[in-house]
Short mmCIF file of C-alpha atoms and ligand atoms in Angstrom, two decimals:
data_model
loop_
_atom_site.label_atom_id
_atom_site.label_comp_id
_atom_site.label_asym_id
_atom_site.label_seq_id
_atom_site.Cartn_x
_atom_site.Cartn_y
_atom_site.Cartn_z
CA UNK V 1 -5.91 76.57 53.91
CA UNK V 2 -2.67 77.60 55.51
CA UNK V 3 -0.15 78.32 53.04
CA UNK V 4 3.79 78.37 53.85
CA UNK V 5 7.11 79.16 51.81
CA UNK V 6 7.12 80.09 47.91
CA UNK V 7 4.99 81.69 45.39
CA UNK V 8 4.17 77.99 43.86
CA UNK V 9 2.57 77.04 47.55
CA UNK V 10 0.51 80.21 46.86
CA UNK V 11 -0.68 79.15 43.70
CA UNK V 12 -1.22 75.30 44.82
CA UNK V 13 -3.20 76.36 47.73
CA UNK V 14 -5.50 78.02 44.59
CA UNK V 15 -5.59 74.98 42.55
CA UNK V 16 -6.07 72.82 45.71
CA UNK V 17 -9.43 75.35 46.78
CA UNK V 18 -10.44 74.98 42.78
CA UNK V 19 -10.40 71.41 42.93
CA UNK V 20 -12.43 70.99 46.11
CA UNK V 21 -15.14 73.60 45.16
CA UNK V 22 -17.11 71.31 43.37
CA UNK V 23 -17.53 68.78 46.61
CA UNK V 24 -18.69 72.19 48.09
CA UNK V 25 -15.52 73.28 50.12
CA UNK V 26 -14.80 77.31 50.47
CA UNK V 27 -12.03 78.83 51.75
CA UNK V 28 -12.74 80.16 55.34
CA UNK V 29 -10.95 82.93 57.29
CA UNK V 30 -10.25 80.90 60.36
CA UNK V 31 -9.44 77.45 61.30
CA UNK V 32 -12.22 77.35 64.05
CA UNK V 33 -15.04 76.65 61.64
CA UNK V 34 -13.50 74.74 58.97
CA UNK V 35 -14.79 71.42 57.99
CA UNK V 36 -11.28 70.47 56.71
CA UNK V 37 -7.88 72.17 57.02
CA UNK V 38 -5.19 72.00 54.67
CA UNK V 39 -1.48 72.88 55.99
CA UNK V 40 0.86 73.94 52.65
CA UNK V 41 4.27 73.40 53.95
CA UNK V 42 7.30 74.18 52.98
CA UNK V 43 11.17 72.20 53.32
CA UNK V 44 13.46 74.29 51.97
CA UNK V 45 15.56 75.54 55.51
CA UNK V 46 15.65 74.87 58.76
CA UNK V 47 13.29 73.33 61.30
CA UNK V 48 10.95 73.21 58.78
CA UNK V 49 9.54 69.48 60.09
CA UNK V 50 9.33 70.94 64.16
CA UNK V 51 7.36 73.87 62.74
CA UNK V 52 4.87 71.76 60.91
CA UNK V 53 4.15 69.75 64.45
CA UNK V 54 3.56 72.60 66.42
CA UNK V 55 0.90 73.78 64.46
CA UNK V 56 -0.74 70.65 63.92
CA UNK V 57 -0.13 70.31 67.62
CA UNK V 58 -2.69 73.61 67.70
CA UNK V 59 -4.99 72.21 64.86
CA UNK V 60 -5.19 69.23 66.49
CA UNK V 61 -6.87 71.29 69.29
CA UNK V 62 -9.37 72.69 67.32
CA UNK V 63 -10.54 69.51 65.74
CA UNK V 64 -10.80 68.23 69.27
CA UNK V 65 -12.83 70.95 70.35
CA UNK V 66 -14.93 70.84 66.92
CA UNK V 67 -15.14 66.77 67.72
CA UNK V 68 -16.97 67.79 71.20
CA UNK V 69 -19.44 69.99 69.15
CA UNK V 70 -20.19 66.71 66.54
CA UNK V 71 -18.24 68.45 64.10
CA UNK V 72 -15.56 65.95 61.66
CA UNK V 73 -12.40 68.24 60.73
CA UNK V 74 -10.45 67.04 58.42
CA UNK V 75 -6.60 67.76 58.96
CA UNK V 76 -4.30 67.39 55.91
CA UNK V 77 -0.48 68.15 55.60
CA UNK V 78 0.24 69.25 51.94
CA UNK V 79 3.62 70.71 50.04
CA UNK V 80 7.26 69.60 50.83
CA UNK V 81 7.08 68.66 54.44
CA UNK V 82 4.12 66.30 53.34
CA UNK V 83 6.83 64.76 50.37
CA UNK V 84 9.71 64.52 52.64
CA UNK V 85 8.24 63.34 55.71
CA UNK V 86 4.84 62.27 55.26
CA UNK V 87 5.86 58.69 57.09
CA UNK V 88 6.96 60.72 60.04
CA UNK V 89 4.36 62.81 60.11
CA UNK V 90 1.71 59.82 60.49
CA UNK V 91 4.06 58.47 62.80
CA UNK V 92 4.14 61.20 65.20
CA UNK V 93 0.76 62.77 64.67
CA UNK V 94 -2.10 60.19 63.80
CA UNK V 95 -4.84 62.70 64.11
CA UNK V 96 -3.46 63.48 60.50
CA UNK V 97 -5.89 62.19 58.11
CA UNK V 98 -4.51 62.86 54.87
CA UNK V 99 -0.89 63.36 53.83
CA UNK V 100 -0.23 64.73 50.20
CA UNK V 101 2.52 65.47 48.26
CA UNK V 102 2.65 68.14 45.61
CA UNK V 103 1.78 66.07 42.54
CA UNK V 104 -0.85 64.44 43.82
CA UNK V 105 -3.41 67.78 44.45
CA UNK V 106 -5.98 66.63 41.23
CA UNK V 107 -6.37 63.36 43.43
CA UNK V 108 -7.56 65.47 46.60
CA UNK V 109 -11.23 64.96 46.01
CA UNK V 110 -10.93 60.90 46.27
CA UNK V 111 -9.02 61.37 49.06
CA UNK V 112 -11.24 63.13 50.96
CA UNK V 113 -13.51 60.78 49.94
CA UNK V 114 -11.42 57.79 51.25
CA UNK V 115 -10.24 59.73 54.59
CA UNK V 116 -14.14 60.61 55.34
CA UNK V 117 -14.67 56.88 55.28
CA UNK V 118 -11.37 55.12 56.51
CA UNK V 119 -10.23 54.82 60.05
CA UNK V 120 -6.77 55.47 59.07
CA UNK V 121 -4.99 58.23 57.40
CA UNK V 122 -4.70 58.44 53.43
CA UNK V 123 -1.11 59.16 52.24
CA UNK V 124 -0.45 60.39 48.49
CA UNK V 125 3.44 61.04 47.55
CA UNK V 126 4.12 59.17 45.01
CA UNK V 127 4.92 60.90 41.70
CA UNK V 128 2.03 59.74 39.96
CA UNK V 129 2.54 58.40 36.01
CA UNK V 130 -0.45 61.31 35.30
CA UNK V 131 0.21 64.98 34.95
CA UNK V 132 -1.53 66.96 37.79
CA UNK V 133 -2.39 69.25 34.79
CA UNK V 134 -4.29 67.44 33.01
CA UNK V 135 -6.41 66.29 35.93
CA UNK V 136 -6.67 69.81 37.61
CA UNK V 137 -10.34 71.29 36.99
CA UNK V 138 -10.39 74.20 34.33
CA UNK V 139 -12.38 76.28 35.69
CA UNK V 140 -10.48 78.42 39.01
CA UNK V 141 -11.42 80.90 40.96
CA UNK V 142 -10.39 84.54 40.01
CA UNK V 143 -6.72 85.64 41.25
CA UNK V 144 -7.53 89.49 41.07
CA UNK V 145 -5.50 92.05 38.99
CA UNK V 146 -2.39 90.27 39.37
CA UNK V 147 -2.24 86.54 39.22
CA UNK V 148 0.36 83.79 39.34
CA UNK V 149 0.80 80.64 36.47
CA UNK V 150 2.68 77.92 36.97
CA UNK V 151 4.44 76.39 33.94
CA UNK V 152 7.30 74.19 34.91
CA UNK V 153 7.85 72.49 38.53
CA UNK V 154 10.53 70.64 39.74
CA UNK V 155 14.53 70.41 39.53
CA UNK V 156 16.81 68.54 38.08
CA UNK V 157 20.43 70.90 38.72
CA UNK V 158 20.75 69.21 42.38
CA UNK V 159 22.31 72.35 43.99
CA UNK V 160 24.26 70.68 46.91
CA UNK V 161 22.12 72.49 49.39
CA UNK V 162 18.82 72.14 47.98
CA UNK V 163 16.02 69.72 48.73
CA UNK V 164 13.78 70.76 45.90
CA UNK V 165 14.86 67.80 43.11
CA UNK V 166 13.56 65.30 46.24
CA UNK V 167 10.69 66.95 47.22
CA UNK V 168 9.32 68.62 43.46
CA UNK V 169 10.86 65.95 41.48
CA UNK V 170 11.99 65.65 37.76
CA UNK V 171 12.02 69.13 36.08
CA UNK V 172 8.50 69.10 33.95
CA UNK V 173 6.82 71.88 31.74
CA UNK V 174 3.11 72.44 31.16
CA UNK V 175 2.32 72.45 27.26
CA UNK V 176 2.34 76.12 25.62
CA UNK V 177 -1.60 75.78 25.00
CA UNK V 178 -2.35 74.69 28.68
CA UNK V 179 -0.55 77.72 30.04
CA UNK V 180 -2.04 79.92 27.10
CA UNK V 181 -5.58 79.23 27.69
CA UNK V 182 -5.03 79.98 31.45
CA UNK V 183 -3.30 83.45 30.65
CA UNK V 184 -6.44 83.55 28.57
CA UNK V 185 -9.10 82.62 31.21
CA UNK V 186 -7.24 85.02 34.02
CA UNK V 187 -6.86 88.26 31.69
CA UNK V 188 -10.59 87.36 30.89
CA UNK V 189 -11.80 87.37 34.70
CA UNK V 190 -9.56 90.98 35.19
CA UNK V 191 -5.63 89.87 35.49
CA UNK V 192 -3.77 92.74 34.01
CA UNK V 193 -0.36 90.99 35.51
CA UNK V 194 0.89 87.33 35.21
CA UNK V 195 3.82 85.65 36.93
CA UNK V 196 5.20 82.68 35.42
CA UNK V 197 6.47 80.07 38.21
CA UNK V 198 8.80 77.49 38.18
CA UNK V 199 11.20 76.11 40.54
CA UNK V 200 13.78 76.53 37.32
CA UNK V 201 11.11 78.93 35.54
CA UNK V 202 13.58 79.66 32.56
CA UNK V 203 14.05 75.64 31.57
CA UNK V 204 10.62 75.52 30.77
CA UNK V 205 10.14 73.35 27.39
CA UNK V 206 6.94 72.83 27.11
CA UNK V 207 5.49 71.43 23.55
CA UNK V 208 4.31 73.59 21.08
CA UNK V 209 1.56 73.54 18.70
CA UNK V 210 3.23 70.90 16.24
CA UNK V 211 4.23 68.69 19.30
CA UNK V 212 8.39 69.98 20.10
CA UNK V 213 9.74 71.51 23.13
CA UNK V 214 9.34 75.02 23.16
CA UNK V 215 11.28 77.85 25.19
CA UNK V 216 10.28 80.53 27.54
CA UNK V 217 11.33 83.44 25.14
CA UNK V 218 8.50 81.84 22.80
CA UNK V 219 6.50 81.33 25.10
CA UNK V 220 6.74 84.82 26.65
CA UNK V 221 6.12 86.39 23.23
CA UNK V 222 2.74 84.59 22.69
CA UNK V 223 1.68 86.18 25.79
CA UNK V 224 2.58 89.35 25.18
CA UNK V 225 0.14 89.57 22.29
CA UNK V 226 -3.07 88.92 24.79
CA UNK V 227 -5.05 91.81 24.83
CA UNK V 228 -5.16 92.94 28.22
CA UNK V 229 -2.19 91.17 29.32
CA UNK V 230 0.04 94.38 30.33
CA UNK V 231 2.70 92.95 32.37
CA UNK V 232 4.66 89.33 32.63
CA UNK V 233 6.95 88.35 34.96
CA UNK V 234 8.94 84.98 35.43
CA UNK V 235 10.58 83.54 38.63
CA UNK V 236 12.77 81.66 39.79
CA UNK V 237 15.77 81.30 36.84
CA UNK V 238 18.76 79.38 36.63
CA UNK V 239 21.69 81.42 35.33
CA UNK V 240 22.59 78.35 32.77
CA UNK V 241 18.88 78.63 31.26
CA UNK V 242 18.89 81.94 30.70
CA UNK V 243 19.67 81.58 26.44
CA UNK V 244 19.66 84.49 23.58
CA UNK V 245 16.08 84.61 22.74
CA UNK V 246 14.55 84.84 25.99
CA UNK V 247 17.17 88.14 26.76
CA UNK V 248 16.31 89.04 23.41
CA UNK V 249 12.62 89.15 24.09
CA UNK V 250 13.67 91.35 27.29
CA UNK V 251 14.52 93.68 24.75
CA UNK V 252 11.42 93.80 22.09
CA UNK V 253 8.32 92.86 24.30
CA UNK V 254 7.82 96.15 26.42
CA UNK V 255 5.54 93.56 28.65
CA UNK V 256 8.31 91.62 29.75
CA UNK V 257 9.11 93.62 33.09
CA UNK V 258 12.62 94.77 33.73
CA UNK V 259 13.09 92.74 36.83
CA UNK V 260 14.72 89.84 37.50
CA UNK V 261 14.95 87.32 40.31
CA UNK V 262 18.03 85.43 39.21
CA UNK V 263 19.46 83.82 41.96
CA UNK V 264 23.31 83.72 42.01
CA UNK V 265 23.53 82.08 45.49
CA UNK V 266 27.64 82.89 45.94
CA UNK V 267 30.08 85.03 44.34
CA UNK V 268 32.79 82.62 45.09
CA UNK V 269 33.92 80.33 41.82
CA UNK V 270 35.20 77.66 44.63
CA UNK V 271 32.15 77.62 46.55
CA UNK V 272 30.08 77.67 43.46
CA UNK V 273 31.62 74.52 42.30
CA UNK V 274 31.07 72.60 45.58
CA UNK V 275 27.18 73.73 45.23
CA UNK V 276 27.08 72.08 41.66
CA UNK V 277 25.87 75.63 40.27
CA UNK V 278 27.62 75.15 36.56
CA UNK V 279 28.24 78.68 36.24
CA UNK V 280 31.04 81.12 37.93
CA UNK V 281 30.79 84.80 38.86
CA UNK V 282 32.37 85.65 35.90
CA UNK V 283 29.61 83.90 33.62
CA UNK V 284 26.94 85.44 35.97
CA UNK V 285 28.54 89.08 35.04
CA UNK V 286 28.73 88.43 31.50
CA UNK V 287 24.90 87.31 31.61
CA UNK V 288 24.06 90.50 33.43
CA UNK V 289 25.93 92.78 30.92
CA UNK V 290 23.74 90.99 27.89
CA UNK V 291 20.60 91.24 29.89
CA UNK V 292 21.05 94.92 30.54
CA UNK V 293 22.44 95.66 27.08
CA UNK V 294 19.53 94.26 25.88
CA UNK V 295 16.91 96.07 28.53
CA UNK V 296 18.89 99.01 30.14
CA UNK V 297 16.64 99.79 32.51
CA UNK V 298 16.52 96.04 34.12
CA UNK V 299 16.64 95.68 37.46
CA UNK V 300 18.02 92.24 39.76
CA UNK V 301 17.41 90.59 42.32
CA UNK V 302 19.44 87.64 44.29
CA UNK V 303 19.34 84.81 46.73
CA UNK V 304 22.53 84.24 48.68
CA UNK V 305 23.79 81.24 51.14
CA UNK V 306 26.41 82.43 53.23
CA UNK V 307 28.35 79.43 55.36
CA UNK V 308 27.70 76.97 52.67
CA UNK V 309 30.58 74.07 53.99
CA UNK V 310 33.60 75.26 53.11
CA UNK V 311 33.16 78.86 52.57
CA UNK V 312 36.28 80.78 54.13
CA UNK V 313 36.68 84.40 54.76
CA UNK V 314 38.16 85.20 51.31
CA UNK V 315 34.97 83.26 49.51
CA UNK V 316 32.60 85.44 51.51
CA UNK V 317 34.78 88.65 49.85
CA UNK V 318 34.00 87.11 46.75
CA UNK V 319 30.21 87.44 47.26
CA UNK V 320 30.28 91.17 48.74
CA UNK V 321 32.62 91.51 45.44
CA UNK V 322 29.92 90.70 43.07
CA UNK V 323 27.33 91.73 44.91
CA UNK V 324 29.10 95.56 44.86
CA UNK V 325 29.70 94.67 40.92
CA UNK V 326 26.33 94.14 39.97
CA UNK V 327 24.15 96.15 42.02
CA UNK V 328 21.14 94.29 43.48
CA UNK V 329 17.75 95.89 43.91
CA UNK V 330 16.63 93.11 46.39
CA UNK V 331 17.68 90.09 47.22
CA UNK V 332 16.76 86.73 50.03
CA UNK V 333 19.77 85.75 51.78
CA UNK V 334 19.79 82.73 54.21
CA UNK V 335 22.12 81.35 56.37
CA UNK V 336 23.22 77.32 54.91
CA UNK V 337 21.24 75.59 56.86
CA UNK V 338 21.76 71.46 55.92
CA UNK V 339 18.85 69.70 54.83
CA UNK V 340 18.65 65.99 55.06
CA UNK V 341 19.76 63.66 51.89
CA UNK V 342 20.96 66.87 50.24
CA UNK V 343 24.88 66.39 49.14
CA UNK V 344 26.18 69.34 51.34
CA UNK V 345 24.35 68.07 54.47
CA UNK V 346 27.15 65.07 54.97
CA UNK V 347 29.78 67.22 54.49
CA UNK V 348 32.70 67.80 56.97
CA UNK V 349 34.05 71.39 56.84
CA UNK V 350 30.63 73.02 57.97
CA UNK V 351 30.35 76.69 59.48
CA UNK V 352 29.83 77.35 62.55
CA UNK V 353 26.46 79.32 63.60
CA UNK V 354 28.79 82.92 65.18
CA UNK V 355 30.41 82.65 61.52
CA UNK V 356 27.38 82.48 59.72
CA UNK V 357 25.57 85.18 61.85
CA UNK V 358 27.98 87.30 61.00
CA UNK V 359 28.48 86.90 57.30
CA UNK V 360 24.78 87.43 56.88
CA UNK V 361 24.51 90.36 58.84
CA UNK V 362 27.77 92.77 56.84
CA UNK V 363 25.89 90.67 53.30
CA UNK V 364 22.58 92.12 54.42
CA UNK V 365 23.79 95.36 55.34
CA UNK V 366 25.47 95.91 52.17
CA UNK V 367 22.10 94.57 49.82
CA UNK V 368 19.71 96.56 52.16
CA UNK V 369 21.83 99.68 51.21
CA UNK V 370 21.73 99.10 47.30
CA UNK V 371 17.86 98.62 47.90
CA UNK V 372 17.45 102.12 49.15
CA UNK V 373 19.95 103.59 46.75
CA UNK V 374 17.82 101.69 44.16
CA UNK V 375 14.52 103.23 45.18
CA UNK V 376 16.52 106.87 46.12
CA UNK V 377 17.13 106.97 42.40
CA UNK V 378 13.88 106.71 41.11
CA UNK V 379 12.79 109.86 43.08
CA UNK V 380 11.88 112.61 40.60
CA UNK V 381 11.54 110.35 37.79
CA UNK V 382 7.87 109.23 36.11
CA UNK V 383 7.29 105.91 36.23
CA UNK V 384 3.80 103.67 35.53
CA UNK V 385 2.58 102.13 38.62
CA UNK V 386 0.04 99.51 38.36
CA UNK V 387 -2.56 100.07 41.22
CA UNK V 388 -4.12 96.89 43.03
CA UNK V 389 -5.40 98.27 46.45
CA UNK V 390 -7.01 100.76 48.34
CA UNK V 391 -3.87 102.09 50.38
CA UNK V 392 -3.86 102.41 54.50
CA UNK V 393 -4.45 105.77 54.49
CA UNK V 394 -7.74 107.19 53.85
CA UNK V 395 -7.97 108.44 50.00
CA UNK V 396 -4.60 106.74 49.11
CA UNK V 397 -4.32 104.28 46.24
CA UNK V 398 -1.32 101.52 46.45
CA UNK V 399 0.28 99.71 43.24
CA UNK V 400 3.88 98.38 42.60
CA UNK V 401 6.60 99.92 39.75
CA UNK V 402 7.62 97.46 36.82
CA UNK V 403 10.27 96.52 39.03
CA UNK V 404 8.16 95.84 42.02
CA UNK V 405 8.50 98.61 44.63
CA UNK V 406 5.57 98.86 46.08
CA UNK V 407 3.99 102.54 45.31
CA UNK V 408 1.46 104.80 47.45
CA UNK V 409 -0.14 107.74 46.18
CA UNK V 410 -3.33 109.83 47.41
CA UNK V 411 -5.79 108.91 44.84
CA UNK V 412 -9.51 107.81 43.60
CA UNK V 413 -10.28 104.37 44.38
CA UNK V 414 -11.62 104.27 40.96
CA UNK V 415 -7.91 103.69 39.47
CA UNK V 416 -7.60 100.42 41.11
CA UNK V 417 -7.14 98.31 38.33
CA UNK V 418 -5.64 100.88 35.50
CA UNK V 419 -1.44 101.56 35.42
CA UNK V 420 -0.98 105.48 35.61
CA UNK V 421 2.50 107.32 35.97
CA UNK V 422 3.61 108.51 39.01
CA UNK V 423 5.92 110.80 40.01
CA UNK V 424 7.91 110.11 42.36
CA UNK V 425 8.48 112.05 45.65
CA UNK V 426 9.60 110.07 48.23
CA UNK V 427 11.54 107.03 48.82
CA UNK V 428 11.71 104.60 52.15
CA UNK V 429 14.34 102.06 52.77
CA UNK V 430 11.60 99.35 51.01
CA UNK V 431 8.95 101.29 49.30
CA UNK V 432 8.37 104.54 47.30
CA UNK V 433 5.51 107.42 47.62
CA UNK V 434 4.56 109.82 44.91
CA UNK V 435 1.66 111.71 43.05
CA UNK V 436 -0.64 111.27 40.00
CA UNK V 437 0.59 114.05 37.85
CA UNK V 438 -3.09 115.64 37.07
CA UNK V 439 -3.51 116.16 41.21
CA UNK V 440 -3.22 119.08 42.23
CA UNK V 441 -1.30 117.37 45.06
CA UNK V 442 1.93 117.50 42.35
CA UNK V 443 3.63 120.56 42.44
CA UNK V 444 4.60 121.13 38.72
CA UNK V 445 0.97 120.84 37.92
CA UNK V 446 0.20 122.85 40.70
CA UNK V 447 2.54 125.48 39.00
CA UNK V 448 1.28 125.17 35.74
CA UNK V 449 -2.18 125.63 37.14
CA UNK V 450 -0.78 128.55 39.02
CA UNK V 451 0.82 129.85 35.44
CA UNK V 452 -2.37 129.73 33.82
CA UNK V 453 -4.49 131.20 36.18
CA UNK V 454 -1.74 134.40 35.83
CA UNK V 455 -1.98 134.61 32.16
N1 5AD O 1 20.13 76.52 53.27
C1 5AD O 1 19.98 77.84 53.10
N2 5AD O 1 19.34 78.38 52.05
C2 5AD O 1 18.81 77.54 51.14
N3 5AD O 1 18.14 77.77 50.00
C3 5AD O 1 17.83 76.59 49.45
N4 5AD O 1 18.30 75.58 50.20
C4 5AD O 1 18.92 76.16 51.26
C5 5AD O 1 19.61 75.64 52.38
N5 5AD O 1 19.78 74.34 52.55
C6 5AD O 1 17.87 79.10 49.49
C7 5AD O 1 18.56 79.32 48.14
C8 5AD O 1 17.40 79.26 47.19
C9 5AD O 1 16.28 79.82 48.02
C10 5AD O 1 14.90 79.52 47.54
O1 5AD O 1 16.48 79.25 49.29
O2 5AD O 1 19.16 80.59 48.15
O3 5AD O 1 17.64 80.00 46.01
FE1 SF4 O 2 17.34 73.98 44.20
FE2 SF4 O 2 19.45 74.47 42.59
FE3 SF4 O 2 17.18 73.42 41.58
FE4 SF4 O 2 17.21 75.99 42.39
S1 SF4 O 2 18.43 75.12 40.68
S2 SF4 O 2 15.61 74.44 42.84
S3 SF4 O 2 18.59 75.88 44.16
S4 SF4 O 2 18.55 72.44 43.06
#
């Protein structure tokens, strides 16, 4: 499995390995000695459709080689590239034998099936009448201490510059006791931290008990009471989505962490009416002032598209404006790049490339610097870090802060697993280093020992 682009690749890659275990597929580390290979691709920028041949040009390769050795390799071409292009991709590379689109992963078993004995290649991208759901085996693998859910996938806000309503489809949520019992099942094989995915995360409705739509703050609180559960996060929102209760929940359910990835893509009202966003900078400000009223330690984080058609010198202002107002602690920013059938593509006042270079570069400078000031200020304080991994030094310990900075501090390998405070000593541009407070590598309890030992 070769996964590419976003968190919900990530977690389809999972579901795709669940749902060929029981034919007896298991991951392997290298493509060399696998008996099929998936590729998990991603549209959302750029030459996304050239990248996707060169590889298969170098899996095609190995299968050849593997052929010579009278082994069969299956080569399949999942995610968005598969959606958008899966025509083309049969076209130009018929040692494909099965092209799949995202909602068709709980039918991957009968394809395989078909492609091991058809000639030609077996192409899935419909949007089947099913829910992949409700066809997706129970039963997956263990994600580790922290583990991603997805509740909601697809789009239906048709950003100008985004392909995702053609290649995810039709916004749809998973029902409240689907995504419940899975929360239960991965705090149950060790998952002390869940992330909730969704391409528009925060317009998940999914029914309810008695059979109505339901909403993420509800949703959020029923999690919150699993035992074990310690720490929910949700990604990506839509400003519009973001209502009352769910900010309200920021504010009671200690769980919900105080980070946000909530894209605001420009700070420019103009340019955020030609992308369709239905929100301006001022409603964006307003909605960070409630979120932070309601949690005042919450932290944000952004995309941005600088040279969206259109954008002049005094729009791009606009952005570094905001962007100065509201104080990011990380964000993604991309150059537009135009993506076929999406509204903006067609359009005639595009940027050109020197423009766009440059925009990105001052917009980058300026977020990179809020990052460090972000994790500067944190330096001295006590904060819980959740530790995951062994770190690369010898006896250190690595974790990440509720708002996601990844953490190092010399440690037992035995707290792998448990959330501790830290205190923090140092900060790096993009990560943060510290001590357990009980080590005698901390310097107030090194004093305090030192105290007592006097008296
Ligand atoms: N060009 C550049 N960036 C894009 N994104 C989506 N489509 C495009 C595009 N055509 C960015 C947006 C989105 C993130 C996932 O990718 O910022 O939020
Ligand atoms: Fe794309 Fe806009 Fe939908 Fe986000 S909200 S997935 S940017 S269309």
């Amino acid at each position: 499995m070769i996964t590419w682009g976003c968190q919900m690749n990530v977690y389809d890659s999972g579901r795709m390995a669940d749902v060929l275990a029981p034919l007896g597929y298991a991951p392997t580390g290298t493509p060399d000695d696998a008996d099929m290979i998936i590729l998990n691709t991603c549209h959302i920028r750029d030459k996304a459709t050239e990248k996707v041949f060169s590889e298969l040009g170098r899996l095609r390769q190995i299968k050849e080689a593997r052929a010579e050795a009278g082994h069969r390799t299956i080569l399949a071409v999942a995610g968005c590239v598969a959606q958008a292009e899966g025509a083309e991709i049969l076209a130009r590379a018929p040692y494909v034998d099965i092209v799949l689109g995202p909602q068709t992963y709980h039918r991957l078993p009968e394809m395989v099936a078909r492609a091991s004995r058809a000639a030609g290649a077996v192409i899935e991208t419909d949007f089947p009448v099913e829910d992949k759901f409700d066809h997706l085996p129970e039963a997956s693998a263990p994600q580790g201490l922290t583990a991603f859910l997805t509740i909601q996938e697809g789009c239906d806000k048709f950003c100008s510059f985004c392909v995702v309503p053609y290649t995810r489809g039709a916004e749809s949520s998973r029902p409240e006791a689907a995504v419940l019992s899975e929360a239960h099942r991965l705090v149950a094989q060790g998952t002390r931290e869940i992330t909730l995915l969704g391409q528009n995360v925060n317009a998940w409705h999914g029914l309810d008990g008695t059979g109505k739509p339901s909403t993420l703050g509800r949703l959020a609180r029923a999690l919150a009471r699993i035992e074990g559960l310690d720490r929910i996060r949700y990604t990506t929102s839509h400003p519009r989505d973001m209502d009352d209760d769910l900010i309200a929940a920021h504010a009671e359910e200690p769980a919900l962490m105080p980070f946000l990835h909530l894209p605001v893509q420009s700070g420019s009202n103009r340019i955020l009416a030609a992308m369709n966003r239905r929100h301006t900078a001022e409603d964006y400000l307003r909605l960070v002032d409630r979120l932070r009223a309601a949690r005042p330690d919450m932290a944000l984080s952004s995309d941005f598209i600088v040279g969206h058609p259109g954008e002049t010198e005094a729009d791009f202002q606009d952005t570094l404006t905001l962007i100065r107002t509201v104080g990011f602690t990380g964000a993604f920013s991309f150059k537009y790049s135009p993506r076929p059938g999406t509204a903006a593509a067609g359009a005639p006042n595009q940027i050109d490339e020197d423009t766009k270079d440059r925009r990105l570069q001052e917009l980058q400078s300026l977020l990179r610097d809020q990052q460090a000031a972000f994790n500067e200020s944190k330096v001295g304080q006590t904060v819980d870090v959740l530790f995951t991994h062994p770190g690369r030094r010898d006896g250190q310990i690595g974790g990440r802060t509720p708002w996601l900075q990844p953490v190092h501090v010399p440690g037992p390998q035995s707290l792998i697993g448990q959330i501790m405070p830290v205190r923090i000593a140092h900060a790096q541009p993009a990560s943060l280093s510290g001590t357990l407070p009980e080590s005698p590598d901390d310097p107030i309890a090194a004093t305090l020992e030192l105290e007592i030992a006097v008296a």
